[in-house]
Short mmCIF file of C-alpha atoms and ligand atoms in Angstrom, two decimals:
data_model
loop_
_atom_site.label_atom_id
_atom_site.label_comp_id
_atom_site.label_asym_id
_atom_site.label_seq_id
_atom_site.Cartn_x
_atom_site.Cartn_y
_atom_site.Cartn_z
CA UNK Z 1 85.28 83.37 141.21
CA UNK Z 2 84.19 82.93 137.61
CA UNK Z 3 80.50 83.31 136.85
CA UNK Z 4 79.37 79.76 136.23
CA UNK Z 5 76.58 78.41 134.10
CA UNK Z 6 74.07 76.31 135.96
CA UNK Z 7 75.77 73.18 134.71
CA UNK Z 8 79.41 74.02 135.53
CA UNK Z 9 81.02 74.84 138.88
CA UNK Z 10 84.66 74.12 139.73
CA UNK Z 11 83.92 70.46 140.53
CA UNK Z 12 82.24 70.03 137.18
CA UNK Z 13 85.03 71.98 135.48
CA UNK Z 14 87.67 69.56 136.84
CA UNK Z 15 85.68 66.63 135.49
CA UNK Z 16 84.91 68.17 132.11
CA UNK Z 17 88.42 69.58 131.74
CA UNK Z 18 89.83 66.07 132.06
CA UNK Z 19 87.29 64.82 129.53
CA UNK Z 20 88.27 67.59 127.14
CA UNK Z 21 91.95 66.67 127.46
CA UNK Z 22 90.97 63.06 126.73
CA UNK Z 23 88.96 64.19 123.73
CA UNK Z 24 91.96 66.10 122.35
CA UNK Z 25 94.34 63.20 123.04
CA UNK Z 26 91.93 60.85 121.24
CA UNK Z 27 91.71 63.37 118.41
CA UNK Z 28 95.46 63.23 117.90
CA UNK Z 29 95.63 59.45 118.26
CA UNK Z 30 92.92 58.95 115.65
CA UNK Z 31 93.76 61.87 113.40
CA UNK Z 32 95.17 59.78 110.58
CA UNK Z 33 91.76 58.14 110.22
CA UNK Z 34 89.92 61.40 109.65
CA UNK Z 35 89.61 62.73 106.12
CA UNK Z 36 92.04 65.61 105.98
CA UNK Z 37 89.94 67.87 103.75
CA UNK Z 38 86.23 68.00 104.52
CA UNK Z 39 83.80 67.22 101.73
CA UNK Z 40 81.14 69.65 102.94
CA UNK Z 41 79.62 72.28 100.68
CA UNK Z 42 79.55 76.03 101.45
CA UNK Z 43 76.75 76.81 103.90
CA UNK Z 44 76.75 73.27 105.32
CA UNK Z 45 76.73 74.41 108.93
CA UNK Z 46 73.81 76.82 109.26
CA UNK Z 47 71.05 74.21 108.82
CA UNK Z 48 72.67 72.08 111.53
CA UNK Z 49 72.39 74.63 114.33
CA UNK Z 50 69.49 76.75 115.63
CA UNK Z 51 68.96 80.26 114.27
CA UNK Z 52 69.62 81.88 117.63
CA UNK Z 53 71.33 81.15 120.95
CA UNK Z 54 69.46 78.91 123.41
CA UNK Z 55 67.46 80.64 126.13
CA UNK Z 56 68.09 77.85 128.62
CA UNK Z 57 71.52 76.39 129.50
CA UNK Z 58 72.56 73.20 127.77
CA UNK Z 59 74.77 70.44 129.10
CA UNK Z 60 78.47 69.93 128.32
CA UNK Z 61 77.66 66.46 126.96
CA UNK Z 62 75.26 67.94 124.42
CA UNK Z 63 77.76 70.55 123.33
CA UNK Z 64 80.56 68.00 122.96
CA UNK Z 65 78.29 65.65 121.04
CA UNK Z 66 77.66 68.48 118.58
CA UNK Z 67 81.38 69.06 118.16
CA UNK Z 68 81.58 65.64 116.52
CA UNK Z 69 78.27 66.01 114.67
CA UNK Z 70 78.55 69.58 113.41
CA UNK Z 71 82.09 70.91 113.74
CA UNK Z 72 84.41 68.02 112.94
CA UNK Z 73 82.81 67.21 109.57
CA UNK Z 74 83.76 70.73 108.45
CA UNK Z 75 87.27 70.86 109.89
CA UNK Z 76 90.35 70.81 107.68
CA UNK Z 77 92.77 68.81 109.80
CA UNK Z 78 95.98 70.84 109.66
CA UNK Z 79 97.75 68.40 111.94
CA UNK Z 80 96.79 65.30 110.02
CA UNK Z 81 99.79 63.41 108.68
CA UNK Z 82 98.09 63.79 105.27
CA UNK Z 83 97.85 67.59 105.39
CA UNK Z 84 100.29 69.16 102.95
CA UNK Z 85 98.66 72.48 102.08
CA UNK Z 86 99.74 76.05 102.77
CA UNK Z 87 102.41 75.61 105.45
CA UNK Z 88 102.90 73.47 108.52
CA UNK Z 89 101.48 75.07 111.62
CA UNK Z 90 103.09 74.21 114.90
CA UNK Z 91 101.48 72.20 117.62
CA UNK Z 92 102.85 70.50 120.69
CA UNK Z 93 101.42 69.26 123.95
CA UNK Z 94 103.52 71.60 126.11
CA UNK Z 95 102.20 74.58 124.12
CA UNK Z 96 98.63 73.31 124.35
CA UNK Z 97 98.94 72.98 128.11
CA UNK Z 98 100.43 76.46 128.37
CA UNK Z 99 97.52 77.79 126.34
CA UNK Z 100 95.08 76.28 128.83
CA UNK Z 101 96.97 78.02 131.62
CA UNK Z 102 97.00 81.28 129.69
CA UNK Z 103 93.23 81.02 129.25
CA UNK Z 104 92.85 80.16 132.91
CA UNK Z 105 94.84 83.16 134.10
CA UNK Z 106 93.00 85.21 131.52
CA UNK Z 107 94.97 88.42 132.02
CA UNK Z 108 95.16 91.15 129.38
CA UNK Z 109 98.79 92.26 129.52
CA UNK Z 110 98.74 95.56 127.66
CA UNK Z 111 101.07 97.23 130.15
CA UNK Z 112 103.55 96.06 132.77
CA UNK Z 113 101.06 96.88 135.51
CA UNK Z 114 98.23 95.05 133.76
CA UNK Z 115 100.14 91.85 134.51
CA UNK Z 116 103.86 92.11 135.28
CA UNK Z 117 104.60 88.40 134.69
CA UNK Z 118 102.93 88.53 131.28
CA UNK Z 119 105.20 91.38 130.20
CA UNK Z 120 108.41 90.25 131.85
CA UNK Z 121 108.23 86.62 130.71
CA UNK Z 122 107.65 87.80 127.15
CA UNK Z 123 110.72 90.03 127.21
CA UNK Z 124 112.87 87.23 128.60
CA UNK Z 125 111.48 84.62 126.18
CA UNK Z 126 112.23 86.86 123.23
CA UNK Z 127 115.77 87.23 124.57
CA UNK Z 128 116.03 83.43 124.94
CA UNK Z 129 114.81 82.93 121.39
CA UNK Z 130 117.02 85.73 120.08
CA UNK Z 131 120.02 84.01 121.65
CA UNK Z 132 118.94 80.67 120.18
CA UNK Z 133 119.21 82.13 116.68
CA UNK Z 134 122.26 84.16 117.58
CA UNK Z 135 120.70 87.56 116.92
CA UNK Z 136 123.07 90.47 117.40
CA UNK Z 137 123.06 91.78 120.96
CA UNK Z 138 121.39 95.04 119.84
CA UNK Z 139 118.12 93.19 119.25
CA UNK Z 140 117.99 91.86 122.80
CA UNK Z 141 116.41 93.69 125.68
CA UNK Z 142 118.80 92.37 128.35
CA UNK Z 143 118.69 94.50 131.46
CA UNK Z 144 119.13 97.86 129.80
CA UNK Z 145 119.26 97.31 126.04
CA UNK Z 146 117.71 99.72 123.58
CA UNK Z 147 116.19 96.89 121.55
CA UNK Z 148 114.06 93.92 122.39
CA UNK Z 149 111.44 91.49 121.24
CA UNK Z 150 107.68 91.26 121.30
CA UNK Z 151 105.13 88.63 120.34
CA UNK Z 152 102.88 89.74 117.50
CA UNK Z 153 99.93 87.71 116.30
CA UNK Z 154 101.31 87.26 112.81
CA UNK Z 155 104.12 88.13 110.43
CA UNK Z 156 101.64 90.42 108.65
CA UNK Z 157 101.26 92.47 111.82
CA UNK Z 158 105.03 92.60 112.29
CA UNK Z 159 105.50 93.96 108.76
CA UNK Z 160 102.70 96.47 109.21
CA UNK Z 161 103.92 97.68 112.60
CA UNK Z 162 107.49 98.15 111.37
CA UNK Z 163 106.36 99.83 108.16
CA UNK Z 164 104.22 102.26 110.15
CA UNK Z 165 107.06 102.97 112.57
CA UNK Z 166 109.44 103.57 109.67
CA UNK Z 167 106.86 105.83 108.03
CA UNK Z 168 106.53 108.00 111.12
CA UNK Z 169 110.29 108.16 111.62
CA UNK Z 170 110.85 109.24 108.02
CA UNK Z 171 108.05 111.81 108.04
CA UNK Z 172 109.48 113.43 111.18
CA UNK Z 173 112.98 113.39 109.77
CA UNK Z 174 111.95 114.92 106.43
CA UNK Z 175 109.80 117.50 108.20
CA UNK Z 176 112.63 118.54 110.47
CA UNK Z 177 114.70 119.37 107.37
CA UNK Z 178 111.78 120.75 105.33
CA UNK Z 179 109.31 122.33 107.76
CA UNK Z 180 107.28 123.71 104.86
CA UNK Z 181 106.24 120.17 103.81
CA UNK Z 182 103.02 118.80 105.24
CA UNK Z 183 102.61 115.20 106.35
CA UNK Z 184 100.39 114.63 103.30
CA UNK Z 185 103.10 116.01 100.97
CA UNK Z 186 105.63 113.60 102.39
CA UNK Z 187 103.24 110.63 102.49
CA UNK Z 188 102.54 111.03 98.79
CA UNK Z 189 106.27 110.64 98.05
CA UNK Z 190 107.07 107.76 100.36
CA UNK Z 191 107.89 104.46 98.75
CA UNK Z 192 108.62 101.03 100.27
CA UNK Z 193 110.13 97.98 98.60
CA UNK Z 194 110.07 94.22 98.70
CA UNK Z 195 111.00 91.36 96.42
CA UNK Z 196 108.65 90.37 93.63
CA UNK Z 197 108.63 87.06 95.53
CA UNK Z 198 107.61 88.63 98.86
CA UNK Z 199 104.47 87.53 100.63
CA UNK Z 200 101.31 89.51 99.84
CA UNK Z 201 101.24 90.72 103.45
CA UNK Z 202 103.96 93.24 102.53
CA UNK Z 203 101.84 94.77 99.79
CA UNK Z 204 98.95 94.75 102.23
CA UNK Z 205 101.01 96.66 104.81
CA UNK Z 206 101.51 99.32 102.13
CA UNK Z 207 97.79 99.41 101.41
CA UNK Z 208 96.93 99.83 105.08
CA UNK Z 209 99.77 102.26 105.67
CA UNK Z 210 98.79 104.38 102.68
CA UNK Z 211 102.19 104.22 101.00
CA UNK Z 212 103.40 102.96 97.64
CA UNK Z 213 105.02 99.52 97.61
CA UNK Z 214 107.26 98.60 94.73
CA UNK Z 215 108.47 95.15 93.77
CA UNK Z 216 112.18 94.70 93.28
CA UNK Z 217 112.78 92.16 90.51
CA UNK Z 218 114.43 89.01 91.81
CA UNK Z 219 117.17 87.22 89.87
CA UNK Z 220 117.05 83.76 88.33
CA UNK Z 221 117.41 82.27 91.82
CA UNK Z 222 114.37 84.30 93.01
CA UNK Z 223 116.65 86.40 95.18
CA UNK Z 224 116.83 90.18 95.46
CA UNK Z 225 120.36 91.40 94.85
CA UNK Z 226 121.87 94.68 95.95
CA UNK Z 227 122.26 95.84 92.34
CA UNK Z 228 118.51 95.47 91.70
CA UNK Z 229 117.63 97.53 94.76
CA UNK Z 230 120.22 100.18 93.93
CA UNK Z 231 118.83 100.60 90.42
CA UNK Z 232 115.25 101.17 91.64
CA UNK Z 233 116.40 103.52 94.40
CA UNK Z 234 118.33 105.57 91.90
CA UNK Z 235 115.32 105.89 89.58
CA UNK Z 236 112.93 106.71 92.41
CA UNK Z 237 115.14 109.35 94.00
CA UNK Z 238 115.54 110.95 90.58
CA UNK Z 239 111.74 111.01 90.29
CA UNK Z 240 111.48 112.87 93.61
CA UNK Z 241 110.22 109.92 95.65
CA UNK Z 242 111.34 109.20 99.21
CA UNK Z 243 112.43 105.57 99.73
CA UNK Z 244 111.95 104.67 103.41
CA UNK Z 245 111.40 100.93 103.94
CA UNK Z 246 112.68 97.69 102.48
CA UNK Z 247 111.29 94.33 103.50
CA UNK Z 248 113.76 91.54 102.81
CA UNK Z 249 112.47 87.99 102.80
CA UNK Z 250 114.35 85.00 104.12
CA UNK Z 251 112.44 82.00 102.87
CA UNK Z 252 109.99 83.33 100.29
CA UNK Z 253 106.54 81.78 100.12
CA UNK Z 254 106.78 80.51 96.54
CA UNK Z 255 110.13 78.75 96.73
CA UNK Z 256 112.07 79.54 99.91
CA UNK Z 257 114.59 81.84 98.28
CA UNK Z 258 116.68 84.16 100.45
CA UNK Z 259 117.31 87.80 99.66
CA UNK Z 260 120.97 88.83 99.86
CA UNK Z 261 121.11 90.63 103.19
CA UNK Z 262 124.84 91.20 103.01
CA UNK Z 263 124.39 93.22 99.81
CA UNK Z 264 121.06 94.85 100.70
CA UNK Z 265 121.75 95.78 104.32
CA UNK Z 266 124.63 98.23 103.72
CA UNK Z 267 122.62 99.94 100.95
CA UNK Z 268 119.64 100.41 103.26
CA UNK Z 269 121.86 101.70 106.05
CA UNK Z 270 123.61 104.15 103.73
CA UNK Z 271 120.33 105.38 102.20
CA UNK Z 272 118.60 105.70 105.55
CA UNK Z 273 116.03 103.06 104.67
CA UNK Z 274 114.51 100.90 107.41
CA UNK Z 275 115.29 97.26 106.65
CA UNK Z 276 112.80 94.76 108.00
CA UNK Z 277 113.38 91.04 107.55
CA UNK Z 278 110.42 88.72 107.09
CA UNK Z 279 111.52 85.16 107.83
CA UNK Z 280 108.01 84.04 108.78
CA UNK Z 281 108.42 80.41 107.88
CA UNK Z 282 112.14 79.74 107.50
CA UNK Z 283 113.28 81.63 110.60
CA UNK Z 284 112.85 78.68 112.96
CA UNK Z 285 115.65 76.86 111.13
CA UNK Z 286 118.16 79.44 112.35
CA UNK Z 287 118.25 77.74 115.73
CA UNK Z 288 120.43 75.10 114.05
CA UNK Z 289 124.01 76.34 113.66
CA UNK Z 290 124.26 74.72 110.21
CA UNK Z 291 121.44 76.99 108.89
CA UNK Z 292 122.37 80.15 110.79
CA UNK Z 293 124.59 81.48 107.99
CA UNK Z 294 121.38 82.21 106.06
CA UNK Z 295 120.69 84.95 108.59
CA UNK Z 296 124.05 86.66 108.10
CA UNK Z 297 123.45 90.32 107.43
CA UNK Z 298 120.70 90.64 110.05
CA UNK Z 299 123.09 93.02 111.79
CA UNK Z 300 122.15 95.64 109.17
CA UNK Z 301 118.40 95.30 109.85
CA UNK Z 302 116.23 97.53 111.98
CA UNK Z 303 113.73 94.77 112.67
CA UNK Z 304 113.42 91.03 112.24
CA UNK Z 305 110.50 88.65 112.48
CA UNK Z 306 109.68 84.95 112.24
CA UNK Z 307 106.83 82.72 113.30
CA UNK Z 308 107.55 80.11 115.97
CA UNK Z 309 103.92 79.14 115.36
CA UNK Z 310 104.89 77.81 111.96
CA UNK Z 311 107.75 75.48 112.70
CA UNK Z 312 108.93 75.77 116.28
CA UNK Z 313 106.28 73.77 118.11
CA UNK Z 314 104.54 76.80 119.64
CA UNK Z 315 100.86 76.76 118.74
CA UNK Z 316 99.30 79.66 116.86
CA UNK Z 317 99.52 82.53 117.50
CA UNK Z 318 103.11 83.43 118.20
CA UNK Z 319 105.06 85.64 115.82
CA UNK Z 320 108.36 86.81 117.26
CA UNK Z 321 109.52 90.29 116.31
CA UNK Z 322 112.64 92.16 117.39
CA UNK Z 323 113.71 95.76 116.93
CA UNK Z 324 117.08 97.36 117.49
CA UNK Z 325 115.52 100.52 118.85
CA UNK Z 326 112.39 100.15 120.90
CA UNK Z 327 112.06 103.92 120.83
CA UNK Z 328 111.26 103.67 117.09
CA UNK Z 329 108.04 101.90 118.07
CA UNK Z 330 107.16 103.90 121.14
CA UNK Z 331 107.85 107.20 119.35
CA UNK Z 332 105.43 106.16 116.63
CA UNK Z 333 102.62 104.55 118.62
CA UNK Z 334 102.69 105.84 122.17
CA UNK Z 335 99.46 107.32 123.50
CA UNK Z 336 98.90 107.64 127.22
CA UNK Z 337 95.29 108.02 128.30
CA UNK Z 338 94.92 108.47 132.02
CA UNK Z 339 93.12 105.18 132.51
CA UNK Z 340 96.09 103.18 131.19
CA UNK Z 341 98.83 104.94 133.12
CA UNK Z 342 100.70 103.35 136.02
CA UNK Z 343 103.32 104.51 138.45
CA UNK Z 344 106.26 102.59 136.92
CA UNK Z 345 105.81 103.59 133.31
CA UNK Z 346 108.46 106.29 133.25
CA UNK Z 347 110.89 104.41 135.48
CA UNK Z 348 112.85 103.03 132.54
CA UNK Z 349 112.55 99.63 134.18
CA UNK Z 350 109.43 98.33 132.50
CA UNK Z 351 108.00 97.68 129.05
CA UNK Z 352 104.44 98.55 128.13
CA UNK Z 353 103.84 96.33 125.13
CA UNK Z 354 100.70 98.18 124.09
CA UNK Z 355 103.02 100.72 122.41
CA UNK Z 356 104.60 97.94 120.31
CA UNK Z 357 101.49 96.63 118.58
CA UNK Z 358 98.18 97.53 116.99
CA UNK Z 359 95.64 96.21 119.49
CA UNK Z 360 95.56 97.24 123.11
CA UNK Z 361 94.81 93.83 124.60
CA UNK Z 362 97.23 90.94 124.52
CA UNK Z 363 97.17 87.36 125.74
CA UNK Z 364 99.77 85.68 127.93
CA UNK Z 365 101.38 84.02 124.90
CA UNK Z 366 104.91 83.79 126.24
CA UNK Z 367 103.80 80.92 128.50
CA UNK Z 368 103.67 78.77 125.36
CA UNK Z 369 107.27 79.63 124.54
CA UNK Z 370 108.40 79.03 128.09
CA UNK Z 371 106.79 75.59 128.30
CA UNK Z 372 108.05 74.56 124.85
CA UNK Z 373 111.62 75.84 125.29
CA UNK Z 374 111.95 74.17 128.68
CA UNK Z 375 110.29 70.89 127.82
CA UNK Z 376 112.10 70.33 124.51
CA UNK Z 377 115.31 72.16 125.29
CA UNK Z 378 117.28 73.81 122.50
CA UNK Z 379 118.67 70.41 121.52
CA UNK Z 380 115.21 68.90 121.20
CA UNK Z 381 114.04 71.79 119.05
CA UNK Z 382 117.11 71.54 116.82
CA UNK Z 383 116.50 67.83 116.44
CA UNK Z 384 112.92 68.54 115.40
CA UNK Z 385 113.97 71.08 112.76
CA UNK Z 386 116.59 68.67 111.42
CA UNK Z 387 114.06 65.87 111.18
CA UNK Z 388 111.72 68.03 109.10
CA UNK Z 389 114.48 69.18 106.75
CA UNK Z 390 115.61 65.56 106.39
CA UNK Z 391 112.11 64.63 105.23
CA UNK Z 392 112.23 67.52 102.80
CA UNK Z 393 115.42 66.32 101.18
CA UNK Z 394 114.12 62.77 101.14
CA UNK Z 395 110.92 63.98 99.53
CA UNK Z 396 112.83 66.03 97.01
CA UNK Z 397 114.68 62.88 96.05
CA UNK Z 398 111.40 60.96 95.70
CA UNK Z 399 109.97 63.73 93.55
CA UNK Z 400 112.97 63.89 91.29
CA UNK Z 401 112.66 60.15 90.84
CA UNK Z 402 108.97 60.55 90.16
CA UNK Z 403 109.75 63.17 87.60
CA UNK Z 404 112.10 60.80 85.84
CA UNK Z 405 109.30 58.27 85.78
CA UNK Z 406 106.90 60.78 84.29
CA UNK Z 407 104.89 61.07 87.50
CA UNK Z 408 104.75 64.83 87.11
CA UNK Z 409 102.28 64.34 84.31
CA UNK Z 410 99.79 63.60 87.02
CA UNK Z 411 97.69 66.76 87.32
CA UNK Z 412 97.52 66.51 91.10
CA UNK Z 413 101.25 66.55 91.42
CA UNK Z 414 101.67 69.31 88.87
CA UNK Z 415 99.14 71.61 90.48
CA UNK Z 416 100.49 70.84 93.90
CA UNK Z 417 102.31 73.82 95.24
CA UNK Z 418 105.96 73.64 95.95
CA UNK Z 419 106.19 76.59 98.22
CA UNK Z 420 108.46 77.25 101.12
CA UNK Z 421 106.61 75.26 103.67
CA UNK Z 422 105.29 73.11 100.93
CA UNK Z 423 108.82 71.96 100.36
CA UNK Z 424 107.82 69.60 103.09
CA UNK Z 425 104.49 69.06 101.43
CA UNK Z 426 106.32 68.19 98.34
CA UNK Z 427 108.20 65.56 100.23
CA UNK Z 428 104.96 63.81 100.89
CA UNK Z 429 103.36 64.16 97.51
CA UNK Z 430 102.42 60.53 97.26
CA UNK Z 431 100.21 60.80 100.31
CA UNK Z 432 98.55 63.70 98.54
CA UNK Z 433 97.13 61.35 95.96
CA UNK Z 434 95.59 59.20 98.64
CA UNK Z 435 93.78 61.94 100.50
CA UNK Z 436 92.33 64.25 97.87
CA UNK Z 437 92.85 67.93 97.29
CA UNK Z 438 94.76 69.73 99.99
CA UNK Z 439 96.98 71.87 97.84
CA UNK Z 440 97.30 75.42 96.69
CA UNK Z 441 98.72 76.87 93.53
CA UNK Z 442 101.94 78.83 93.43
CA UNK Z 443 103.85 80.62 90.73
CA UNK Z 444 107.40 81.87 90.26
CA UNK Z 445 108.16 84.44 87.60
CA UNK Z 446 104.93 83.33 85.92
CA UNK Z 447 105.57 79.56 85.98
CA UNK Z 448 103.58 77.23 88.13
CA UNK Z 449 106.06 74.79 89.46
CA UNK Z 450 109.68 74.57 90.21
CA UNK Z 451 110.52 72.85 86.97
CA UNK Z 452 109.15 75.87 85.16
CA UNK Z 453 105.99 74.18 83.88
CA UNK Z 454 102.90 76.31 83.41
CA UNK Z 455 99.54 74.65 83.73
C1 PLP E 501 107.36 84.70 104.00
C2 PLP E 501 106.01 84.88 104.62
N1 PLP E 501 105.67 86.09 105.12
C3 PLP E 501 104.48 86.32 105.70
C4 PLP E 501 103.55 85.31 105.81
C5 PLP E 501 102.24 85.62 106.48
O1 PLP E 501 102.25 85.06 107.74
P1 PLP E 501 101.18 85.45 108.86
O2 PLP E 501 100.03 84.54 108.67
O3 PLP E 501 101.89 85.18 110.15
O4 PLP E 501 100.80 86.87 108.69
C6 PLP E 501 103.83 84.05 105.32
C7 PLP E 501 102.81 83.01 105.43
O5 PLP E 501 102.77 81.95 105.17
C8 PLP E 501 105.11 83.80 104.72
O6 PLP E 501 105.44 82.60 104.23
#
């Protein structure tokens, strides 16, 4: 039984739980009436709450009252129909309900034994999702595959984890051929690559991983071509560096460009470079057969990642990552203290996801996928993706018309980012004017919007 505050036993929890669901349902029903971007000033909250935690228990009513009084005035409403900043973040009622269940079960599934259902559902859900986007069989766990999927918290973590795994693999490989080299010698020569349009999380992975990251110049379509990668590899090898990792982007943050996997993949394979694909935002679209061709070339990759929490109706956090060889992760990250061991771990029948990620603990996040996939069905999810892309194209049309009319002279519209996810934002630019600033700046090859205007 859970330890309960004076004011909440299971009877009270049933009552308050229903009230909370009502509160959230009301929130969604009334969301369009809330101001999307709060007009509070920095430091607004501290004067509204006591300096320290209360000594005596307070009632649920009092806490909920303060949610409206203190919290809501400072919330940026990401799910408001007037929110067009950053990127869309997914939300659906099935995922919300699954999250309640996940919190209720409250297990920490770091190993199979720590909660078998938590591990096994995740493996199966990643196979379901992999099949939805038609990933090559090698990325699926199946019953005895060498690959498989895992839920990371974010695309940034996926890039970091794969970069670190690639780093370890390369160091061991170089050391086996050159035993005189120390790990530090090799580390100082390692170099990873990504497009000059790649998300900053790739550079950050290099910072955390202690390796150089170089930008590969993209072409006039903001795409990395095989020839550009080849040129840099040639120069770096000649300078004695050791190329080991390339992060391709499908759906770049500034403008949703797609690197040329079919050119880049064979080069990486030939040069023994780990190719990771970051499709954080755009990846959800691959569930529609008409967009799947954009993923062609994934067969050359070692790892692939996208965020169902961005566009596939699974609430944050849920970043799906697949590897062709699970041993690349376990070889890099496996540590086995006695207190985490269990009797099935060497059976070959189970996955211990703690070896696939940075933290030890992990939530039961696959419940969200299971609820969403079952309650929408693949067809429902495809329909949802198509609806969003339809709005994008409609919005693009409206914007082009606006441009003809000179609307782009409006500073709000000009400063308004036209990034990957913001392609959708862009579609709704008129609403932007009505609701105040909810935008972020973006640049491509030094220009600040997609017509090449600098501001
Ligand atoms: C292409 C790309 N990669 C990575 C990220 C970072 O995502 P996350 O917040 O999951 O780390 C984003 C975020 O918007 C993105 O668009």
